[in-house]
Short mmCIF file of C-alpha atoms in Angstrom, two decimals:
data_model
loop_
_atom_site.label_atom_id
_atom_site.label_comp_id
_atom_site.label_asym_id
_atom_site.label_seq_id
_atom_site.Cartn_x
_atom_site.Cartn_y
_atom_site.Cartn_z
CA MET G 42 -65.25 79.41 56.67
CA SER G 43 -63.40 79.96 59.85
CA SER G 44 -64.79 79.19 63.42
CA ASP G 45 -65.00 82.86 64.32
CA ALA G 46 -67.18 84.01 61.23
CA ALA G 47 -70.70 85.24 62.07
CA PRO G 48 -73.58 82.30 61.08
CA ASP G 49 -76.42 83.56 59.10
CA CYS G 50 -78.97 83.24 61.69
CA LEU G 51 -77.41 86.33 63.55
CA ALA G 52 -78.83 88.52 60.97
CA ASP G 53 -82.40 87.53 61.80
CA PRO G 54 -83.72 89.88 64.62
CA ARG G 55 -85.85 87.01 66.14
CA TYR G 56 -82.69 85.08 67.00
CA VAL G 57 -80.80 87.54 68.30
CA ARG G 58 -83.98 88.64 70.75
CA TRP G 59 -83.98 84.95 71.82
CA GLN G 60 -80.37 84.64 72.40
CA GLY G 61 -80.65 87.78 74.72
CA ILE G 62 -83.55 86.42 76.56
CA ALA G 63 -81.66 83.08 76.97
CA MET G 64 -78.40 85.04 78.30
CA ALA G 65 -80.69 86.93 80.73
CA GLN G 66 -82.49 83.61 81.66
CA PHE G 67 -79.08 81.80 82.65
CA THR G 68 -77.90 85.17 84.56
CA VAL G 69 -81.10 84.59 86.68
CA ALA G 70 -80.53 80.92 87.11
CA ILE G 71 -76.98 81.62 88.39
CA ALA G 72 -78.06 84.24 90.76
CA LEU G 73 -80.95 81.72 92.17
CA LEU G 74 -78.71 78.95 92.38
CA SER G 75 -76.31 81.00 94.29
CA ALA G 76 -78.91 82.68 96.68
CA LEU G 77 -80.39 79.40 97.70
CA SER G 78 -77.06 78.04 98.19
CA ILE G 79 -75.63 80.72 100.36
CA SER G 80 -79.18 80.76 102.39
CA MET G 81 -78.97 76.85 103.00
CA LEU G 82 -75.37 77.27 104.02
CA ALA G 83 -76.26 80.02 106.44
CA ALA G 84 -79.34 77.84 107.97
CA ALA G 85 -77.07 74.94 108.10
CA SER G 86 -74.19 77.14 110.00
CA ALA G 87 -76.94 78.62 112.43
CA LEU G 88 -78.11 74.74 113.44
CA VAL G 89 -74.58 73.75 114.03
CA LEU G 90 -74.26 76.85 116.20
CA ARG G 91 -77.10 76.22 118.47
CA ASN G 92 -76.53 74.72 121.74
CA ASP G 93 -79.79 72.85 122.36
CA LEU G 94 -79.87 70.78 119.22
CA PRO G 95 -77.14 67.96 119.39
CA VAL G 96 -75.02 67.35 116.03
CA PHE G 97 -73.63 64.53 116.11
CA GLY G 98 -73.54 60.93 114.32
CA MET G 99 -75.40 60.75 111.40
CA ARG G 100 -76.89 64.16 111.70
CA GLY G 101 -73.54 65.95 112.03
CA ILE G 102 -72.21 63.81 109.17
CA SER G 103 -75.17 64.85 106.97
CA LEU G 104 -75.12 68.48 107.89
CA GLY G 105 -71.22 68.66 107.49
CA LEU G 106 -71.35 67.13 104.01
CA SER G 107 -74.17 69.27 102.94
CA MET G 108 -72.22 72.51 104.02
CA LEU G 109 -69.39 71.32 102.11
CA LEU G 110 -71.50 70.70 98.88
CA LEU G 111 -73.32 74.04 99.35
CA ALA G 112 -70.26 76.01 99.72
CA GLY G 113 -68.86 74.16 96.37
CA ALA G 114 -71.82 75.11 94.63
CA VAL G 115 -71.52 78.84 95.44
CA PHE G 116 -67.91 78.36 94.41
CA LEU G 117 -68.88 76.97 91.19
CA CYS G 118 -71.56 79.80 90.61
CA LEU G 119 -68.67 82.44 91.16
CA ILE G 120 -66.76 80.83 88.69
CA THR G 121 -69.59 80.58 86.53
CA THR G 122 -70.19 84.23 86.61
CA VAL G 123 -66.56 85.26 85.92
CA SER G 124 -66.34 83.08 82.89
CA ARG G 125 -69.66 84.74 81.55
CA THR G 126 -68.18 88.10 82.43
CA LEU G 127 -65.03 87.26 80.28
CA ASP G 128 -66.99 85.68 77.69
CA PHE G 129 -69.32 88.90 77.35
CA ARG G 130 -66.16 91.07 77.09
CA ILE G 131 -64.52 88.97 74.39
CA THR G 132 -67.64 88.93 72.68
CA ALA G 133 -68.26 92.92 72.86
CA ARG G 134 -64.29 93.35 71.81
CA LYS G 135 -64.89 90.89 68.87
CA VAL G 136 -68.14 92.82 67.54
CA ARG G 137 -66.19 96.32 67.90
CA GLU G 138 -62.91 95.26 66.66
CA LYS G 139 -63.76 92.26 64.28
CA GLN G 140 -60.97 90.22 65.28
CA ARG G 141 -60.50 86.87 67.45
CA LEU G 142 -59.66 87.49 70.98
CA ARG G 143 -58.67 85.30 73.93
CA MET G 144 -58.43 85.66 77.71
CA PHE G 145 -56.41 83.32 79.80
CA GLY G 146 -55.86 81.24 76.69
CA MET G 147 -59.26 80.66 76.06
CA ASN G 148 -61.66 82.03 73.38
CA SER G 149 -65.30 82.96 73.68
CA TYR G 150 -66.37 79.49 72.79
CA GLN G 151 -64.46 77.84 75.77
CA LEU G 152 -65.43 80.41 78.23
CA GLY G 153 -69.29 79.37 77.19
CA LYS G 154 -68.45 75.72 77.82
CA VAL G 155 -66.85 76.55 81.21
CA SER G 156 -69.66 78.65 82.20
CA TRP G 157 -72.15 75.59 81.48
CA ALA G 158 -69.98 72.90 82.79
CA CYS G 159 -69.58 75.15 85.97
CA PHE G 160 -73.34 75.67 86.05
CA TRP G 161 -74.42 72.14 85.84
CA SER G 162 -71.85 70.96 88.33
CA ALA G 163 -73.22 73.44 90.88
CA MET G 164 -76.62 72.41 90.39
CA LEU G 165 -75.42 68.92 91.17
CA LEU G 166 -73.78 70.10 94.20
CA PHE G 167 -76.79 72.20 95.15
CA LEU G 168 -79.13 69.22 94.83
CA GLY G 169 -76.84 66.68 96.99
CA GLY G 170 -76.30 69.49 99.52
CA SER G 171 -79.89 70.27 99.93
CA LEU G 172 -81.28 66.63 100.16
CA LEU G 173 -78.44 66.20 102.76
CA PHE G 174 -79.57 69.31 104.63
CA LEU G 175 -83.12 68.35 104.62
CA SER G 176 -82.29 64.95 105.89
CA ALA G 177 -80.14 66.51 108.65
CA CYS G 178 -82.84 68.68 109.49
CA THR G 179 -85.25 65.76 109.33
CA LEU G 180 -83.06 63.75 111.90
CA LEU G 181 -82.60 66.82 114.16
CA ILE G 182 -86.26 68.18 114.48
CA ALA G 183 -88.22 64.89 114.15
CA PRO G 184 -87.52 63.63 117.63
CA ARG G 185 -88.49 66.92 119.02
CA LEU G 186 -91.61 66.80 117.28
CA LEU G 187 -92.47 62.87 117.77
CA CYS G 188 -91.48 62.82 121.30
CA THR G 189 -93.05 65.73 123.01
CA PRO G 190 -94.91 65.11 126.06
#
C-alpha cells in the first residue's frame, strides 16, 4: 500500500466532518495568534514612540526583544498560512486527478508538517514576546502608579 492511498477512515462521514472542524479550528488559531501578535507589536511601537515614557535600560531591552519575538511570530503565522494553502491546493488536485503531486519539492504530508512546526514555533515566540512585553509595560508603568504624589 502506497503512502498516498486513502485510508479506510475517509469513507466514514463522521471522520470527514471532524477533519473539517479540525481544519477550521487550526485556521482560527492561526488568525488569532497573528492578530494578537500584530496588536501587541503595535502597542509596543506606540510605547517606543511616546516621548514621555523613558524606554532605556532593562525596559528598552525587554521591549525591543518582545518586538523582535512578536515580529517573528507574525512571520511564522504567514509561513503557516502559505504552507496550509499549498497543502489544500495539492489535496484538492489529488482528489480531482487521483495523482501524487508536489509543490516546491514537498508533498501534502510534508507541507502539513511545516504548517504545524511553524504554528508551534509562532506560539512559543508569541508567548515569549508577550511575557517580555508585559514585563516592559510593568517596568514602564509601575513607577508612575506607585510614585504619584
